[in-house]
Amino acid sequence: MMGLESEEKVEIDPKVKADRVRRNLFGPVDHEQLQEDFQRLLWTSIEVARQKWNFDFIREIPSAGTLEWEELSCQDVPAFYRSCVIRGRKHLQGLQGATLQNSSCSQQPEVQAQERKTQGTPQPKKRRQTCMTDYYSAKRRCTSETDYSSKE
Amino acid sequence: MELLCCEVDAIRRALPDRNLLYDDRVLQNLLTIEERYLPPCSYFKCVQKDIQPFMRRMVATWMLEVCEEQKCEEEVFPLAMNYLDRFLSVVPTRKCHLQLLGAVCMFLASKLKETIPLTAEKLCIYTDNSIRAHELLDWELVVLGKLKWNLEAVTPHDFIEHILKKLPLPKDKVPLIRKHAQTFIALCATDFKFAMYPPSMIATRSVGAAICGLQLDIVDSSLSSDNLTDLLAKITHTDVDCLKACQEQIESVLVSNLRQVRHHQGQSDPSKTVDELDQASTPTDVRNVNL
Protein backbone atom coordinates (compact mmCIF):
# COMPACT_ATOMS: atom_id res chain seq x y z
CA MET A 1 0.00 0.00 0.00
CA MET A 2 0.93 3.56 -0.38
CA GLY A 3 2.37 5.73 2.31
CA LEU A 4 1.84 9.41 2.15
CA GLU A 5 4.62 10.33 4.49
CA SER A 6 7.33 10.08 1.92
CA GLU A 7 6.09 13.09 0.01
CA GLU A 8 8.48 15.95 0.15
CA LYS A 9 7.32 19.46 0.58
CA VAL A 10 7.60 21.96 -2.18
CA GLU A 11 7.07 25.61 -1.47
CA ILE A 12 5.04 27.40 -4.05
CA ASP A 13 3.84 30.91 -4.49
CA PRO A 14 0.22 30.87 -3.31
CA LYS A 15 -0.77 33.38 -5.94
CA VAL A 16 0.41 31.13 -8.73
CA LYS A 17 -1.58 28.31 -7.18
CA ALA A 18 -4.70 30.45 -6.89
CA ASP A 19 -4.42 31.41 -10.52
CA ARG A 20 -4.27 27.80 -11.51
CA VAL A 21 -7.41 26.94 -9.55
CA ARG A 22 -9.23 29.86 -11.13
CA ARG A 23 -10.23 28.47 -14.49
CA ASN A 24 -13.07 27.90 -16.88
CA LEU A 25 -13.43 24.17 -17.47
CA PHE A 26 -15.75 23.71 -20.41
CA GLY A 27 -15.50 26.82 -22.51
CA PRO A 28 -17.85 29.77 -22.77
CA VAL A 29 -21.17 29.54 -20.98
CA ASP A 30 -24.26 30.26 -23.04
CA HIS A 31 -26.04 32.58 -20.64
CA GLU A 32 -29.27 32.70 -22.61
CA GLN A 33 -29.43 28.95 -22.74
CA LEU A 34 -28.69 28.85 -19.05
CA GLN A 35 -31.54 31.23 -18.36
CA GLU A 36 -33.87 29.20 -20.55
CA ASP A 37 -32.97 25.96 -18.82
CA PHE A 38 -33.40 27.61 -15.46
CA GLN A 39 -36.86 28.90 -16.33
CA ARG A 40 -37.88 25.53 -17.67
CA LEU A 41 -36.71 23.65 -14.59
CA LEU A 42 -38.30 26.16 -12.27
CA TRP A 43 -41.60 26.00 -14.14
CA THR A 44 -41.52 22.24 -13.94
CA SER A 45 -40.94 22.30 -10.23
CA ILE A 46 -43.76 24.76 -9.73
CA GLU A 47 -46.06 22.58 -11.80
CA VAL A 48 -45.10 19.54 -9.77
CA ALA A 49 -45.73 21.47 -6.58
CA ARG A 50 -49.08 22.66 -7.94
CA GLN A 51 -50.21 19.12 -8.58
CA LYS A 52 -48.88 17.81 -5.33
CA TRP A 53 -50.54 20.44 -3.19
CA ASN A 54 -53.37 21.35 -5.51
CA PHE A 55 -52.42 24.94 -5.02
CA ASP A 56 -51.52 27.45 -7.66
CA PHE A 57 -48.38 29.00 -6.26
CA ILE A 58 -48.23 31.65 -8.91
CA ARG A 59 -51.67 33.05 -8.46
CA GLU A 60 -51.68 31.89 -4.87
CA ILE A 61 -55.09 30.31 -5.00
CA PRO A 62 -56.14 26.70 -4.38
CA SER A 63 -56.98 24.55 -7.36
CA ALA A 64 -59.20 21.50 -7.50
CA GLY A 65 -57.83 18.48 -5.71
CA THR A 66 -57.83 16.38 -2.61
CA LEU A 67 -56.45 18.92 -0.18
CA GLU A 68 -58.72 21.39 1.42
CA TRP A 69 -57.25 24.82 1.93
CA GLU A 70 -58.12 27.13 4.72
CA GLU A 71 -57.20 30.73 4.80
CA LEU A 72 -55.34 32.07 7.81
CA SER A 73 -54.15 35.52 8.44
CA CYS A 74 -50.52 36.22 9.05
CA GLN A 75 -51.13 36.88 12.71
CA ASP A 76 -52.43 33.35 13.25
CA VAL A 77 -49.32 31.50 12.21
CA PRO A 78 -46.08 31.13 14.14
CA ALA A 79 -43.58 33.88 13.55
CA PHE A 80 -41.39 31.43 11.72
CA TYR A 81 -43.74 31.43 8.75
CA ARG A 82 -44.07 35.15 8.43
CA SER A 83 -42.12 37.03 5.92
CA CYS A 84 -38.80 38.28 7.07
CA VAL A 85 -36.57 40.97 5.74
CA ILE A 86 -33.43 39.85 4.10
CA ARG A 87 -30.79 41.87 2.46
CA GLY A 88 -32.04 42.81 -1.00
CA ARG A 89 -30.86 40.92 -3.99
CA LYS A 90 -31.30 41.61 -7.62
CA HIS A 91 -33.63 39.38 -9.50
CA LEU A 92 -33.47 38.41 -13.05
CA GLN A 93 -35.77 39.61 -15.71
CA GLY A 94 -39.35 38.66 -15.21
CA LEU A 95 -39.52 40.32 -11.87
CA GLN A 96 -42.08 43.01 -12.45
CA GLY A 97 -42.73 43.94 -8.89
CA ALA A 98 -46.32 44.88 -9.54
CA THR A 99 -47.89 41.45 -9.36
CA LEU A 100 -45.86 40.39 -6.42
CA GLN A 101 -46.49 42.98 -3.89
CA ASN A 102 -49.93 41.99 -2.79
CA SER A 103 -48.82 39.06 -0.75
CA SER A 104 -46.35 39.22 2.02
CA CYS A 105 -46.48 35.62 3.20
CA SER A 106 -45.79 33.44 0.26
CA GLN A 107 -44.04 30.25 1.09
CA GLN A 108 -44.52 26.59 0.52
CA PRO A 109 -47.37 25.14 2.52
CA GLU A 110 -47.04 22.88 5.50
CA VAL A 111 -48.35 19.38 5.32
CA GLN A 112 -51.42 20.15 7.35
CA ALA A 113 -52.79 21.73 4.24
CA GLN A 114 -53.22 25.06 5.78
CA GLU A 115 -52.26 28.12 3.99
CA ARG A 116 -51.83 31.52 5.34
CA LYS A 117 -52.49 34.40 3.13
CA THR A 118 -52.85 38.03 3.72
CA GLN A 119 -56.14 39.62 3.05
CA GLY A 120 -55.33 42.54 0.89
CA THR A 121 -52.16 43.39 2.70
CA PRO A 122 -50.96 46.86 1.98
CA GLN A 123 -47.67 47.26 0.20
CA PRO A 124 -44.90 45.87 2.32
CA LYS A 125 -42.61 48.55 3.60
CA LYS A 126 -39.43 46.63 3.20
CA ARG A 127 -38.18 43.94 0.95
CA ARG A 128 -39.68 40.61 1.77
CA GLN A 129 -38.44 37.11 1.36
CA THR A 130 -37.94 35.78 -2.14
CA CYS A 131 -40.86 33.84 -3.47
CA MET A 132 -41.52 31.72 -6.52
CA THR A 133 -43.39 34.47 -8.28
CA ASP A 134 -40.32 36.66 -8.26
CA TYR A 135 -39.25 34.77 -11.31
CA TYR A 136 -42.33 35.34 -13.37
CA SER A 137 -44.52 38.02 -14.62
CA ALA A 138 -47.67 36.28 -13.57
CA LYS A 139 -50.15 35.98 -16.40
CA ARG A 140 -53.13 37.11 -14.45
CA ARG A 141 -53.34 39.19 -11.39
CA CYS A 142 -55.15 37.73 -8.55
CA THR A 143 -57.80 40.33 -8.74
CA SER A 144 -59.99 39.74 -5.77
CA GLU A 145 -59.92 37.72 -2.63
CA THR A 146 -63.46 36.51 -3.25
CA ASP A 147 -62.28 34.04 -5.88
CA TYR A 148 -61.33 31.48 -3.35
CA SER A 149 -62.85 32.66 -0.13
CA SER A 150 -65.37 29.84 -0.32
CA LYS A 151 -63.32 26.72 -0.37
CA GLU A 152 -64.28 23.52 -2.01
CA MET B 1 -8.25 36.94 39.59
CA GLU B 2 -7.34 35.52 36.28
CA LEU B 3 -7.09 37.66 33.27
CA LEU B 4 -7.68 35.95 30.04
CA CYS B 5 -6.79 37.40 26.73
CA CYS B 6 -7.88 35.53 23.68
CA GLU B 7 -7.19 36.43 20.15
CA VAL B 8 -9.69 34.18 18.62
CA ASP B 9 -9.24 32.82 15.18
CA ALA B 10 -12.14 33.36 12.85
CA ILE B 11 -13.35 29.76 12.96
CA ARG B 12 -14.75 28.29 16.14
CA ARG B 13 -15.45 24.62 16.38
CA ALA B 14 -17.36 22.51 18.83
CA LEU B 15 -15.41 20.02 20.87
CA PRO B 16 -15.92 16.35 20.10
CA ASP B 17 -19.21 15.34 21.63
CA ARG B 18 -18.75 12.15 23.61
CA ASN B 19 -22.49 11.66 23.84
CA LEU B 20 -22.57 11.28 20.10
CA LEU B 21 -19.32 9.48 19.44
CA TYR B 22 -19.64 6.99 22.26
CA ASP B 23 -23.22 6.07 21.60
CA ASP B 24 -23.60 3.17 19.26
CA ARG B 25 -27.10 4.20 18.29
CA VAL B 26 -25.65 7.09 16.30
CA LEU B 27 -23.58 4.72 14.21
CA GLN B 28 -26.49 2.34 13.75
CA ASN B 29 -28.78 5.13 12.64
CA LEU B 30 -26.20 6.44 10.22
CA LEU B 31 -25.94 2.96 8.74
CA THR B 32 -29.69 2.72 8.44
CA ILE B 33 -30.23 5.99 6.65
CA GLU B 34 -27.10 6.29 4.51
CA GLU B 35 -28.58 4.59 1.45
CA ARG B 36 -31.23 7.24 1.14
CA TYR B 37 -28.70 9.74 -0.04
CA LEU B 38 -27.06 7.70 -2.77
CA PRO B 39 -27.67 8.75 -6.36
CA PRO B 40 -30.37 6.36 -7.60
CA CYS B 41 -28.73 5.35 -10.84
CA SER B 42 -25.58 5.35 -12.88
CA TYR B 43 -26.59 8.50 -14.65
CA PHE B 44 -24.05 8.43 -17.44
CA LYS B 45 -25.92 5.48 -18.86
CA CYS B 46 -29.51 6.47 -18.36
CA VAL B 47 -29.81 10.23 -17.88
CA GLN B 48 -26.96 12.26 -19.27
CA LYS B 49 -26.28 12.68 -22.97
CA ASP B 50 -23.87 15.57 -23.10
CA ILE B 51 -21.60 14.87 -20.18
CA GLN B 52 -19.24 11.97 -19.61
CA PRO B 53 -17.35 10.47 -16.70
CA PHE B 54 -14.14 12.33 -17.46
CA MET B 55 -16.03 15.61 -17.24
CA ARG B 56 -17.27 14.70 -13.81
CA ARG B 57 -13.69 14.08 -12.85
CA MET B 58 -12.64 17.45 -14.25
CA VAL B 59 -15.27 19.34 -12.33
CA ALA B 60 -14.60 17.26 -9.21
CA THR B 61 -10.89 17.98 -9.34
CA TRP B 62 -11.59 21.66 -9.73
CA MET B 63 -14.04 21.60 -6.82
CA LEU B 64 -11.50 19.84 -4.62
CA GLU B 65 -8.89 22.43 -5.50
CA VAL B 66 -11.27 25.28 -4.69
CA CYS B 67 -12.15 23.67 -1.36
CA GLU B 68 -8.49 23.21 -0.50
CA GLU B 69 -7.60 26.69 -1.61
CA GLN B 70 -10.39 28.13 0.52
CA LYS B 71 -9.53 25.80 3.39
CA CYS B 72 -13.07 24.49 3.57
CA GLU B 73 -14.07 21.94 6.16
CA GLU B 74 -13.30 18.42 5.05
CA GLU B 75 -16.94 17.43 4.63
CA VAL B 76 -17.73 20.21 2.20
CA PHE B 77 -16.21 18.60 -0.86
CA PRO B 78 -17.71 15.08 -0.51
CA LEU B 79 -21.05 16.62 0.39
CA ALA B 80 -20.95 18.87 -2.68
CA MET B 81 -20.16 15.83 -4.82
CA ASN B 82 -23.13 14.05 -3.31
CA TYR B 83 -25.37 16.96 -4.36
CA LEU B 84 -23.82 16.97 -7.82
CA ASP B 85 -24.40 13.25 -8.33
CA ARG B 86 -27.93 13.38 -7.03
CA PHE B 87 -28.77 16.30 -9.29
CA LEU B 88 -27.17 14.70 -12.34
CA SER B 89 -29.05 11.48 -11.76
CA VAL B 90 -32.34 13.31 -12.30
CA VAL B 91 -31.62 16.28 -14.58
CA PRO B 92 -29.99 15.98 -18.00
CA THR B 93 -27.38 18.72 -17.95
CA ARG B 94 -25.32 20.46 -20.61
CA LYS B 95 -21.59 20.21 -20.52
CA CYS B 96 -21.15 23.96 -20.47
CA HIS B 97 -23.35 24.22 -17.37
CA LEU B 98 -21.50 21.59 -15.40
CA GLN B 99 -19.05 23.95 -13.77
CA LEU B 100 -21.89 26.22 -12.67
CA LEU B 101 -23.55 23.18 -11.14
CA GLY B 102 -20.33 22.28 -9.33
CA ALA B 103 -20.11 25.80 -7.96
CA VAL B 104 -23.73 25.70 -6.80
CA CYS B 105 -23.13 22.40 -5.01
CA MET B 106 -20.08 23.79 -3.21
CA PHE B 107 -22.07 26.89 -2.33
CA LEU B 108 -24.78 24.78 -0.71
CA ALA B 109 -22.47 22.34 1.04
CA SER B 110 -20.37 25.17 2.38
CA LYS B 111 -23.40 26.98 3.74
CA LEU B 112 -24.54 23.82 5.47
CA LYS B 113 -21.21 22.92 7.05
CA GLU B 114 -19.21 26.06 7.60
CA THR B 115 -19.20 28.92 10.02
CA ILE B 116 -18.03 31.27 7.33
CA PRO B 117 -19.30 29.88 4.04
CA LEU B 118 -17.97 30.47 0.56
CA THR B 119 -19.52 33.46 -1.11
CA ALA B 120 -21.17 33.45 -4.51
CA GLU B 121 -18.76 36.11 -5.72
CA LYS B 122 -15.74 34.05 -4.76
CA LEU B 123 -17.08 30.99 -6.53
CA CYS B 124 -17.72 33.02 -9.66
CA ILE B 125 -14.14 34.21 -9.63
CA TYR B 126 -12.97 30.61 -9.41
CA THR B 127 -14.87 29.83 -12.60
CA ASP B 128 -12.81 32.61 -14.13
CA ASN B 129 -15.99 34.67 -14.16
CA SER B 130 -17.60 32.42 -16.72
CA ILE B 131 -20.72 32.42 -14.56
CA ARG B 132 -22.47 35.30 -12.83
CA ALA B 133 -23.46 35.53 -9.21
CA HIS B 134 -27.18 35.84 -9.97
CA GLU B 135 -27.01 32.68 -12.06
CA LEU B 136 -25.46 30.87 -9.15
CA LEU B 137 -28.26 32.04 -6.88
CA ASP B 138 -30.96 31.11 -9.40
CA TRP B 139 -29.58 27.64 -9.89
CA GLU B 140 -29.23 27.20 -6.20
CA LEU B 141 -33.01 27.24 -6.05
CA VAL B 142 -33.32 24.68 -8.83
CA VAL B 143 -30.76 22.36 -7.28
CA LEU B 144 -32.42 22.63 -3.88
CA GLY B 145 -35.73 21.70 -5.45
CA LYS B 146 -34.29 18.68 -7.22
CA LEU B 147 -32.60 17.54 -4.01
CA LYS B 148 -35.96 18.01 -2.31
CA TRP B 149 -34.21 20.35 0.12
CA ASN B 150 -32.66 17.28 1.64
CA LEU B 151 -29.16 18.56 2.22
CA GLU B 152 -28.00 16.80 5.35
CA ALA B 153 -26.72 13.78 3.46
CA VAL B 154 -24.63 11.13 5.19
CA THR B 155 -21.03 11.30 4.01
CA PRO B 156 -18.09 8.99 4.72
CA HIS B 157 -16.79 11.60 7.16
CA ASP B 158 -19.70 10.90 9.47
CA PHE B 159 -18.29 7.43 10.08
CA ILE B 160 -14.62 8.22 10.57
CA GLU B 161 -14.68 8.96 14.30
CA HIS B 162 -16.90 5.98 15.01
CA ILE B 163 -14.55 3.65 13.20
CA LEU B 164 -11.39 5.16 14.66
CA LYS B 165 -12.56 4.85 18.22
CA LYS B 166 -13.37 1.18 17.81
CA LEU B 167 -9.94 0.22 16.56
CA PRO B 168 -6.94 -0.50 18.80
CA LEU B 169 -4.83 2.31 17.42
CA PRO B 170 -1.83 3.97 19.03
CA LYS B 171 -3.11 7.34 20.24
CA ASP B 172 -0.33 9.35 18.71
CA LYS B 173 -1.07 7.94 15.25
CA VAL B 174 -4.78 8.72 15.24
CA PRO B 175 -4.57 12.29 13.86
CA LEU B 176 -2.43 11.13 10.98
CA ILE B 177 -4.67 8.16 10.23
CA ARG B 178 -7.67 10.48 10.32
CA LYS B 179 -5.99 12.90 7.98
CA HIS B 180 -5.03 10.18 5.51
CA ALA B 181 -8.48 8.64 5.65
CA GLN B 182 -9.97 12.04 4.85
CA THR B 183 -7.66 12.36 1.89
CA PHE B 184 -8.73 8.97 0.60
CA ILE B 185 -12.36 9.94 1.00
CA ALA B 186 -11.76 13.05 -1.07
CA LEU B 187 -10.02 11.00 -3.73
CA CYS B 188 -12.89 8.51 -3.82
CA ALA B 189 -15.31 11.40 -4.28
CA THR B 190 -13.52 12.48 -7.43
CA ASP B 191 -14.01 9.06 -9.00
CA PHE B 192 -17.44 8.08 -10.28
CA LYS B 193 -16.79 4.43 -9.48
CA PHE B 194 -17.39 5.21 -5.85
CA ALA B 195 -20.43 7.40 -6.28
CA MET B 196 -22.83 4.51 -5.73
CA TYR B 197 -20.98 2.99 -2.77
CA PRO B 198 -22.50 3.48 0.65
CA PRO B 199 -20.54 6.12 2.58
CA SER B 200 -19.84 3.66 5.40
CA MET B 201 -18.04 1.41 2.96
CA ILE B 202 -15.91 4.27 1.65
CA ALA B 203 -15.12 5.31 5.20
CA THR B 204 -14.21 1.76 6.23
CA ARG B 205 -11.93 1.34 3.24
CA SER B 206 -10.36 4.72 3.68
CA VAL B 207 -9.49 4.07 7.31
CA GLY B 208 -8.24 0.61 6.38
CA ALA B 209 -6.10 2.01 3.60
CA ALA B 210 -4.73 4.71 5.88
CA ILE B 211 -3.70 2.15 8.50
CA CYS B 212 -2.14 -0.13 5.90
CA GLY B 213 -0.36 2.82 4.37
CA LEU B 214 1.25 3.68 7.67
CA GLN B 215 2.27 0.05 8.16
CA LEU B 216 1.08 -0.02 11.72
CA ASP B 217 0.73 -3.80 11.54
CA ILE B 218 4.48 -4.13 11.99
CA VAL B 219 4.16 -2.68 15.48
CA ASP B 220 0.86 -4.30 16.40
CA SER B 221 -0.15 -7.66 15.00
CA SER B 222 -3.80 -7.03 15.84
CA LEU B 223 -3.72 -4.52 12.99
CA SER B 224 -2.54 -7.07 10.45
CA SER B 225 -4.46 -7.03 7.24
CA ASP B 226 -6.78 -9.93 8.07
CA ASN B 227 -7.50 -8.85 11.61
CA LEU B 228 -8.15 -5.35 10.46
CA THR B 229 -10.59 -6.46 7.79
CA ASP B 230 -12.47 -8.51 10.37
CA LEU B 231 -12.62 -5.62 12.76
CA LEU B 232 -13.73 -3.15 10.13
CA ALA B 233 -16.35 -5.51 8.76
CA LYS B 234 -17.83 -5.90 12.23
CA ILE B 235 -17.99 -2.20 12.88
CA THR B 236 -20.04 -1.38 9.80
CA HIS B 237 -21.78 -4.77 9.51
CA THR B 238 -20.21 -5.47 6.16
CA ASP B 239 -19.64 -8.97 4.91
CA VAL B 240 -15.94 -9.87 5.29
CA ASP B 241 -15.72 -11.47 1.87
CA CYS B 242 -17.43 -8.53 0.25
CA LEU B 243 -15.07 -6.22 2.02
CA LYS B 244 -12.06 -8.18 0.87
CA ALA B 245 -13.36 -8.53 -2.65
CA CYS B 246 -13.80 -4.82 -3.06
CA GLN B 247 -10.63 -3.90 -1.25
CA GLU B 248 -8.33 -4.60 -4.16
CA GLN B 249 -10.32 -2.62 -6.65
CA ILE B 250 -10.55 0.30 -4.32
CA GLU B 251 -6.90 0.31 -3.45
CA SER B 252 -5.92 0.19 -7.10
CA VAL B 253 -8.13 3.14 -7.86
CA LEU B 254 -6.71 4.97 -4.89
CA VAL B 255 -3.19 4.25 -6.05
CA SER B 256 -3.85 5.43 -9.58
CA ASN B 257 -5.69 8.44 -8.22
CA LEU B 258 -2.78 9.30 -6.02
CA ARG B 259 -0.38 8.91 -8.87
CA GLN B 260 -2.52 11.20 -10.94
CA VAL B 261 -2.81 13.75 -8.19
CA ARG B 262 0.94 13.68 -7.69
CA HIS B 263 1.41 14.04 -11.38
CA HIS B 264 -0.98 16.97 -11.50
CA GLN B 265 0.59 18.63 -8.54
CA GLY B 266 4.13 17.63 -9.26
CA GLN B 267 4.98 21.23 -9.67
CA SER B 268 2.66 22.48 -6.98
CA ASP B 269 2.03 21.20 -3.50
CA PRO B 270 2.03 17.48 -2.86
CA SER B 271 2.24 18.02 0.88
CA LYS B 272 -1.18 19.50 1.30
CA THR B 273 -2.78 16.15 1.94
CA VAL B 274 -0.70 15.45 5.00
CA ASP B 275 -0.47 18.88 6.54
CA GLU B 276 -3.33 20.94 7.79
CA LEU B 277 -4.51 18.88 10.68
CA ASP B 278 -7.04 21.52 11.42
CA GLN B 279 -10.35 19.89 10.76
CA ALA B 280 -13.59 19.75 12.58
CA SER B 281 -13.84 16.88 14.97
CA THR B 282 -17.54 16.50 15.46
CA PRO B 283 -18.66 14.90 12.25
CA THR B 284 -21.77 13.24 13.52
CA ASP B 285 -25.22 14.52 13.18
CA VAL B 286 -27.16 15.23 16.30
CA ARG B 287 -30.35 14.39 14.50
CA ASN B 288 -29.28 10.79 14.12
CA VAL B 289 -29.83 10.04 17.76
CA ASN B 290 -33.22 8.54 18.30
CA LEU B 291 -34.25 8.78 21.91
Short mmCIF file of C-alpha atoms in Angstrom, two decimals, chain A residues 14-136:
data_model
loop_
_atom_site.label_atom_id
_atom_site.label_comp_id
_atom_site.label_asym_id
_atom_site.label_seq_id
_atom_site.Cartn_x
_atom_site.Cartn_y
_atom_site.Cartn_z
CA PRO A 14 0.22 30.87 -3.31
CA LYS A 15 -0.77 33.38 -5.94
CA VAL A 16 0.41 31.13 -8.73
CA LYS A 17 -1.58 28.31 -7.18
CA ALA A 18 -4.70 30.45 -6.89
CA ASP A 19 -4.42 31.41 -10.52
CA ARG A 20 -4.27 27.80 -11.51
CA VAL A 21 -7.41 26.94 -9.55
CA ARG A 22 -9.23 29.86 -11.13
CA ARG A 23 -10.23 28.47 -14.49
CA ASN A 24 -13.07 27.90 -16.88
CA LEU A 25 -13.43 24.17 -17.47
CA PHE A 26 -15.75 23.71 -20.41
CA GLY A 27 -15.50 26.82 -22.51
CA PRO A 28 -17.85 29.77 -22.77
CA VAL A 29 -21.17 29.54 -20.98
CA ASP A 30 -24.26 30.26 -23.04
CA HIS A 31 -26.04 32.58 -20.64
CA GLU A 32 -29.27 32.70 -22.61
CA GLN A 33 -29.43 28.95 -22.74
CA LEU A 34 -28.69 28.85 -19.05
CA GLN A 35 -31.54 31.23 -18.36
CA GLU A 36 -33.87 29.20 -20.55
CA ASP A 37 -32.97 25.96 -18.82
CA PHE A 38 -33.40 27.61 -15.46
CA GLN A 39 -36.86 28.90 -16.33
CA ARG A 40 -37.88 25.53 -17.67
CA LEU A 41 -36.71 23.65 -14.59
CA LEU A 42 -38.30 26.16 -12.27
CA TRP A 43 -41.60 26.00 -14.14
CA THR A 44 -41.52 22.24 -13.94
CA SER A 45 -40.94 22.30 -10.23
CA ILE A 46 -43.76 24.76 -9.73
CA GLU A 47 -46.06 22.58 -11.80
CA VAL A 48 -45.10 19.54 -9.77
CA ALA A 49 -45.73 21.47 -6.58
CA ARG A 50 -49.08 22.66 -7.94
CA GLN A 51 -50.21 19.12 -8.58
CA LYS A 52 -48.88 17.81 -5.33
CA TRP A 53 -50.54 20.44 -3.19
CA ASN A 54 -53.37 21.35 -5.51
CA PHE A 55 -52.42 24.94 -5.02
CA ASP A 56 -51.52 27.45 -7.66
CA PHE A 57 -48.38 29.00 -6.26
CA ILE A 58 -48.23 31.65 -8.91
CA ARG A 59 -51.67 33.05 -8.46
CA GLU A 60 -51.68 31.89 -4.87
CA ILE A 61 -55.09 30.31 -5.00
CA PRO A 62 -56.14 26.70 -4.38
CA SER A 63 -56.98 24.55 -7.36
CA ALA A 64 -59.20 21.50 -7.50
CA GLY A 65 -57.83 18.48 -5.71
CA THR A 66 -57.83 16.38 -2.61
CA LEU A 67 -56.45 18.92 -0.18
CA GLU A 68 -58.72 21.39 1.42
CA TRP A 69 -57.25 24.82 1.93
CA GLU A 70 -58.12 27.13 4.72
CA GLU A 71 -57.20 30.73 4.80
CA LEU A 72 -55.34 32.07 7.81
CA SER A 73 -54.15 35.52 8.44
CA CYS A 74 -50.52 36.22 9.05
CA GLN A 75 -51.13 36.88 12.71
CA ASP A 76 -52.43 33.35 13.25
CA VAL A 77 -49.32 31.50 12.21
CA PRO A 78 -46.08 31.13 14.14
CA ALA A 79 -43.58 33.88 13.55
CA PHE A 80 -41.39 31.43 11.72
CA TYR A 81 -43.74 31.43 8.75
CA ARG A 82 -44.07 35.15 8.43
CA SER A 83 -42.12 37.03 5.92
CA CYS A 84 -38.80 38.28 7.07
CA VAL A 85 -36.57 40.97 5.74
CA ILE A 86 -33.43 39.85 4.10
CA ARG A 87 -30.79 41.87 2.46
CA GLY A 88 -32.04 42.81 -1.00
CA ARG A 89 -30.86 40.92 -3.99
CA LYS A 90 -31.30 41.61 -7.62
CA HIS A 91 -33.63 39.38 -9.50
CA LEU A 92 -33.47 38.41 -13.05
CA GLN A 93 -35.77 39.61 -15.71
CA GLY A 94 -39.35 38.66 -15.21
CA LEU A 95 -39.52 40.32 -11.87
CA GLN A 96 -42.08 43.01 -12.45
CA GLY A 97 -42.73 43.94 -8.89
CA ALA A 98 -46.32 44.88 -9.54
CA THR A 99 -47.89 41.45 -9.36
CA LEU A 100 -45.86 40.39 -6.42
CA GLN A 101 -46.49 42.98 -3.89
CA ASN A 102 -49.93 41.99 -2.79
CA SER A 103 -48.82 39.06 -0.75
CA SER A 104 -46.35 39.22 2.02
CA CYS A 105 -46.48 35.62 3.20
CA SER A 106 -45.79 33.44 0.26
CA GLN A 107 -44.04 30.25 1.09
CA GLN A 108 -44.52 26.59 0.52
CA PRO A 109 -47.37 25.14 2.52
CA GLU A 110 -47.04 22.88 5.50
CA VAL A 111 -48.35 19.38 5.32
CA GLN A 112 -51.42 20.15 7.35
CA ALA A 113 -52.79 21.73 4.24
CA GLN A 114 -53.22 25.06 5.78
CA GLU A 115 -52.26 28.12 3.99
CA ARG A 116 -51.83 31.52 5.34
CA LYS A 117 -52.49 34.40 3.13
CA THR A 118 -52.85 38.03 3.72
CA GLN A 119 -56.14 39.62 3.05
CA GLY A 120 -55.33 42.54 0.89
CA THR A 121 -52.16 43.39 2.70
CA PRO A 122 -50.96 46.86 1.98
CA GLN A 123 -47.67 47.26 0.20
CA PRO A 124 -44.90 45.87 2.32
CA LYS A 125 -42.61 48.55 3.60
CA LYS A 126 -39.43 46.63 3.20
CA ARG A 127 -38.18 43.94 0.95
CA ARG A 128 -39.68 40.61 1.77
CA GLN A 129 -38.44 37.11 1.36
CA THR A 130 -37.94 35.78 -2.14
CA CYS A 131 -40.86 33.84 -3.47
CA MET A 132 -41.52 31.72 -6.52
CA THR A 133 -43.39 34.47 -8.28
CA ASP A 134 -40.32 36.66 -8.26
CA TYR A 135 -39.25 34.77 -11.31
CA TYR A 136 -42.33 35.34 -13.37
#
